[in-house]
mmCIF file of C-alpha atoms and ligand atoms in Angstrom:
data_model
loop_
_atom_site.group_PDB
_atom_site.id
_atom_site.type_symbol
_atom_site.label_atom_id
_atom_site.label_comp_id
_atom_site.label_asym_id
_atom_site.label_seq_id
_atom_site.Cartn_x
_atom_site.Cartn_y
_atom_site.Cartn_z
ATOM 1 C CA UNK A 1 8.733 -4.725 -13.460
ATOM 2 C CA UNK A 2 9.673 -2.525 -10.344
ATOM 3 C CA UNK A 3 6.834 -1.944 -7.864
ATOM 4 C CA UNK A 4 7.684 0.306 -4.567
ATOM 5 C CA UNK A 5 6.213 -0.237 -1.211
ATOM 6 C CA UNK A 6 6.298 2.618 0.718
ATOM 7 C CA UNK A 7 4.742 1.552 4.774
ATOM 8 C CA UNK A 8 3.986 4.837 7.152
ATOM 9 C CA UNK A 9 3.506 5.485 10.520
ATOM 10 C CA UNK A 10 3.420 2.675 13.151
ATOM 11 C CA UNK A 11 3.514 -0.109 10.585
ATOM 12 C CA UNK A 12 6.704 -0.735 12.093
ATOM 13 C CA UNK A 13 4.941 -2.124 14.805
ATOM 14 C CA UNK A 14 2.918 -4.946 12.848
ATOM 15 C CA UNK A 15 3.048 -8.198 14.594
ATOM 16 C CA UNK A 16 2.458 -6.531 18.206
ATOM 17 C CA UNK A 17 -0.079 -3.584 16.847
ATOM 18 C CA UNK A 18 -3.528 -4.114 17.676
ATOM 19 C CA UNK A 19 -2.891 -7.973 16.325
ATOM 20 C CA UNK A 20 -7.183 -8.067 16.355
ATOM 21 C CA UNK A 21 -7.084 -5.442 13.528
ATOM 22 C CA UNK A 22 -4.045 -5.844 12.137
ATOM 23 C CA UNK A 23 -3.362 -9.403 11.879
ATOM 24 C CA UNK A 24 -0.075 -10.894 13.673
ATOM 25 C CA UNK A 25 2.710 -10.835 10.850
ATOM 26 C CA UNK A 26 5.506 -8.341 11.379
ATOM 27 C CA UNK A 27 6.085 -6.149 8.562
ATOM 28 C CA UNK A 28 9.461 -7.504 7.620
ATOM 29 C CA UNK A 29 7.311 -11.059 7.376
ATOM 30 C CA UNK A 30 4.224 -9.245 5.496
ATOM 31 C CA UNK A 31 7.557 -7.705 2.746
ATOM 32 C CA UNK A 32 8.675 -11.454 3.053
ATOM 33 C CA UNK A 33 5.678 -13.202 1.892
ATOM 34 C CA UNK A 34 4.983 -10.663 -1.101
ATOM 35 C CA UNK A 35 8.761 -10.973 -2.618
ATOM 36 C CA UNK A 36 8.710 -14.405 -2.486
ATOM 37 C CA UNK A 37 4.846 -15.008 -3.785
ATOM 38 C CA UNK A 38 5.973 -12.165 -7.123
ATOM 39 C CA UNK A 39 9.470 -13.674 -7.153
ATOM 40 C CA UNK A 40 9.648 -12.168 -10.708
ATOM 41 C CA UNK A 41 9.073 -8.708 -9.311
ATOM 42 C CA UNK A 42 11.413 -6.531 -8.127
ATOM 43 C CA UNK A 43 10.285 -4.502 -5.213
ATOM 44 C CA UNK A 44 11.816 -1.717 -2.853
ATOM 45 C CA UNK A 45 10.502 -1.689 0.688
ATOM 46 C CA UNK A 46 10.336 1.398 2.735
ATOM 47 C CA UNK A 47 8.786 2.381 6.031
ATOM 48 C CA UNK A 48 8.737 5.759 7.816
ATOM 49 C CA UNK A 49 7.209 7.028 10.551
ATOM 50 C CA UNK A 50 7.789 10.860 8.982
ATOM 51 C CA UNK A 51 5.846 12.177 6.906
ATOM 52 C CA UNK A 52 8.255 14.567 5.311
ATOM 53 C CA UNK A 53 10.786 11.207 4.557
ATOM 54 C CA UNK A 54 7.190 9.613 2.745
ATOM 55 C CA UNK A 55 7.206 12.139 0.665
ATOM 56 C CA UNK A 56 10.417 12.066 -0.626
ATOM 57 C CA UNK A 57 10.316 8.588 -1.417
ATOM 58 C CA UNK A 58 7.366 8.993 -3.600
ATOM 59 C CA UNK A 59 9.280 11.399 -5.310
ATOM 60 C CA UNK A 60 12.232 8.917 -5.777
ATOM 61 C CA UNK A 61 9.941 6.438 -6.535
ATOM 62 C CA UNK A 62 8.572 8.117 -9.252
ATOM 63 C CA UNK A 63 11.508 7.793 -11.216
ATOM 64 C CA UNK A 64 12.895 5.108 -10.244
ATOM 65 C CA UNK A 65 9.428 2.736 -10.177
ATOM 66 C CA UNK A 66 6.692 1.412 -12.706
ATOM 67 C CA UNK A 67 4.339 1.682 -10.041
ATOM 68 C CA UNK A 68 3.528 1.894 -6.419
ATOM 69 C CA UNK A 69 1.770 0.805 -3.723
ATOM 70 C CA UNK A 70 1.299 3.270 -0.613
ATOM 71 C CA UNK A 71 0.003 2.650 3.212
ATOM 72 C CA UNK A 72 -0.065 5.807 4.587
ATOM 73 C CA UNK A 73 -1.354 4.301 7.676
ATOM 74 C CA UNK A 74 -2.882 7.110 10.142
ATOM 75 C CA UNK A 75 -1.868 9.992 7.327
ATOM 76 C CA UNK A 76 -4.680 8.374 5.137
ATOM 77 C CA UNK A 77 -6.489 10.748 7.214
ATOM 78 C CA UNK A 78 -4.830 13.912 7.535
ATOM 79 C CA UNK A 79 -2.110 14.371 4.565
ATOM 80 C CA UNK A 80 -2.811 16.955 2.253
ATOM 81 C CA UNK A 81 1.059 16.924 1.372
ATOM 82 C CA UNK A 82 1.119 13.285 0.783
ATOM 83 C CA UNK A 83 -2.025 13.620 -1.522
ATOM 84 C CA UNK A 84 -0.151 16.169 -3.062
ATOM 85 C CA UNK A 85 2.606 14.093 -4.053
ATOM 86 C CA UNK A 86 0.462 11.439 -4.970
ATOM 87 C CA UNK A 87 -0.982 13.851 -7.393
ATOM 88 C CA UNK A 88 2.167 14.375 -9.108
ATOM 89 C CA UNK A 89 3.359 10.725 -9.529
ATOM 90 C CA UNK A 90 2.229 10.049 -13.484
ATOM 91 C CA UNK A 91 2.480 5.933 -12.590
ATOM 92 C CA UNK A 92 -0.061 4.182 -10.910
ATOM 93 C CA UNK A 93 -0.113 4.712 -7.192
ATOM 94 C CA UNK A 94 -2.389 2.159 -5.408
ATOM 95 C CA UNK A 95 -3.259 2.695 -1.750
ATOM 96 C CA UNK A 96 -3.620 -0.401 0.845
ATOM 97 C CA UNK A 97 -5.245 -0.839 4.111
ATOM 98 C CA UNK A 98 -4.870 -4.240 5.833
ATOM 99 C CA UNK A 99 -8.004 -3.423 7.792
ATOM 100 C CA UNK A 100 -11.308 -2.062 6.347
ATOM 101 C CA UNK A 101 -11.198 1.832 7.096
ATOM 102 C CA UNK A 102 -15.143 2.424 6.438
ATOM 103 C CA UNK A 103 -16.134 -0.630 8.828
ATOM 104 C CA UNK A 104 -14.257 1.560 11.480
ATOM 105 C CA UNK A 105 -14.044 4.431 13.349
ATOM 106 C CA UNK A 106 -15.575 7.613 11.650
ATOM 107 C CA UNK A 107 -12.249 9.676 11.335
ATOM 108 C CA UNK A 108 -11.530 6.904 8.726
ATOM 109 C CA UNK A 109 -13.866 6.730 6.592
ATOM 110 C CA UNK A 110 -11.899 9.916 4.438
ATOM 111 C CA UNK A 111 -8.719 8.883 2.705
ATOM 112 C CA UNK A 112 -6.987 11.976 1.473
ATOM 113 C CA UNK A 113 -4.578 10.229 -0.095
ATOM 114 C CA UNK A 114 -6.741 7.810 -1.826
ATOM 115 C CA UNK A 115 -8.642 10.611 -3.526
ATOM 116 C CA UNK A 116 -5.250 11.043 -5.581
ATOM 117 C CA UNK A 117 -4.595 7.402 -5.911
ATOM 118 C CA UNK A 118 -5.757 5.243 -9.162
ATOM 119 C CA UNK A 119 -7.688 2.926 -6.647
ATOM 120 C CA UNK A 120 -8.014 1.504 -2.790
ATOM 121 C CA UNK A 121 -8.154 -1.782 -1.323
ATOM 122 C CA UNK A 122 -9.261 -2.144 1.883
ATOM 123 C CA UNK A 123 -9.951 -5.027 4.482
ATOM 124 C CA UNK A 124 -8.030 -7.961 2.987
ATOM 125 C CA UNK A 125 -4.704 -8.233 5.692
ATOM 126 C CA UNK A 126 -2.444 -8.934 4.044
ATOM 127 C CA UNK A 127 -4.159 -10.385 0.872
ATOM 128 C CA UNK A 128 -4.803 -6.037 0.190
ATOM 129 C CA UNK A 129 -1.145 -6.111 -0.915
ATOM 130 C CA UNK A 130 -1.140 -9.293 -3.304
ATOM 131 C CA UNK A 131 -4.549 -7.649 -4.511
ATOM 132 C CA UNK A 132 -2.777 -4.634 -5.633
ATOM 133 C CA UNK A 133 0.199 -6.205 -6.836
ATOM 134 C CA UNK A 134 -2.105 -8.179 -9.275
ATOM 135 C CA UNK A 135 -4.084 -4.958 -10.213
ATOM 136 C CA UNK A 136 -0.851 -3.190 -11.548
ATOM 137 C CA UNK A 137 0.065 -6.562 -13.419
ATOM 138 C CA UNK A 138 -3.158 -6.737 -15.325
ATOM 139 C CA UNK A 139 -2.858 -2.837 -15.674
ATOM 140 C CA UNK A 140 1.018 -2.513 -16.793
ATOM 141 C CA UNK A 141 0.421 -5.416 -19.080
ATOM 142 C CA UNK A 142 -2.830 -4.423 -20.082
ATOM 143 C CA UNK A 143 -4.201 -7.825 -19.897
ATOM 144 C CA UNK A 144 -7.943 -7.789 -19.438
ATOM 145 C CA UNK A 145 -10.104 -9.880 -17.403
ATOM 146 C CA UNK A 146 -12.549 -12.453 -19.026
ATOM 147 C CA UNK A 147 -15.857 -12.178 -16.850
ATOM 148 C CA UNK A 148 -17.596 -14.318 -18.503
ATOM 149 C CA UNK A 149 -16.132 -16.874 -17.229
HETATM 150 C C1 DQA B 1 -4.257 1.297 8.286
HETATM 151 C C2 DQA B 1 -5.585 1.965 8.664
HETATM 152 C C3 DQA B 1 -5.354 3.356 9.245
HETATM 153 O O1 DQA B 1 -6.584 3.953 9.597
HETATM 154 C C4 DQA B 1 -4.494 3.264 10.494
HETATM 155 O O2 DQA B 1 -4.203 4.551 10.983
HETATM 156 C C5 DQA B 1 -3.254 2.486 10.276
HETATM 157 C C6 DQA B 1 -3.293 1.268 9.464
HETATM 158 C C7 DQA B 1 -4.463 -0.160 7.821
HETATM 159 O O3 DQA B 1 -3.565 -0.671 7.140
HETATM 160 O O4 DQA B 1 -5.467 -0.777 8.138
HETATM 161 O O5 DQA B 1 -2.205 2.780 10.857
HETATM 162 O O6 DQA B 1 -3.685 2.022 7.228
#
């Protein structure tokens, strides 16, 4: 299974970025910690602060990936071209916040990008990556979920 991770603007700065919010790994530890937890995934890892270069990953990723999982960081808010591209991607696109956008200033409370995504997870650090990695397991295996239990 190939899942991409595609990071946006400022994520570069993890580990000295509002640490409150945004919890104190760096992003190279945060990519660390998720290849080594899904050892028997095999992920690509990309981060750009342009939006333009974002969207021409997805568009790489499309064909080259089973799935991915977006942070569009601050162009959650504002992309209408990187909702667009979203829109085209027939693979499931998850989007992932590490903090909880609707607990937050009002400007985030609207996620563009999310409207075009197959879901959002929000608020868990780091744990909203492993979240979403586990969400495209059960849905590119199409395991389902007991809840009985
Ligand atoms: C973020 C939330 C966005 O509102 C913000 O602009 C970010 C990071 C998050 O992961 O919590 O840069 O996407």
């Amino acid at each position: 299974m190939k899942i991409a991770i595609i990071q946006g603007p400022n994520l570069n700065l993890l580990g000295k970025r509002e640490p409150h919010i945004y919890g104190n790994h760096t992003l190279n530890e945060i990519h660390q910690l998720i290849a080594q937890h899904f050892s028997n995934i095999s992920f690509t890892f990309f981060q750009s602060n342009i939006e333009g270069e974002i969207i021409n990953e997805l568009h790489r990723c499309a064909e080259e990936c089973d799935a991915i999982i977006i942070n569009p960081a601050s162009y959650t808010h504002t992309s209408v071209a990187i909702a667009d591209a979203i829109a085209a991607i027939n693979k499931p696109v998850i989007e992932v916040h590490l903090s909880n956008i609707h607990s937050r200033e009002p400007f985030r409370h609207t996620s563009l990008t999310g409207s075009k995504c197959k879901g959002i997870i929000t608020g868990f650090g780091v744990w909203s990556y492993f979240l979403a990695i586990d969400a495209i397991r059960y849905m590119l295996k199409g395991e389902t979920i007991d809840h009985q239990r």
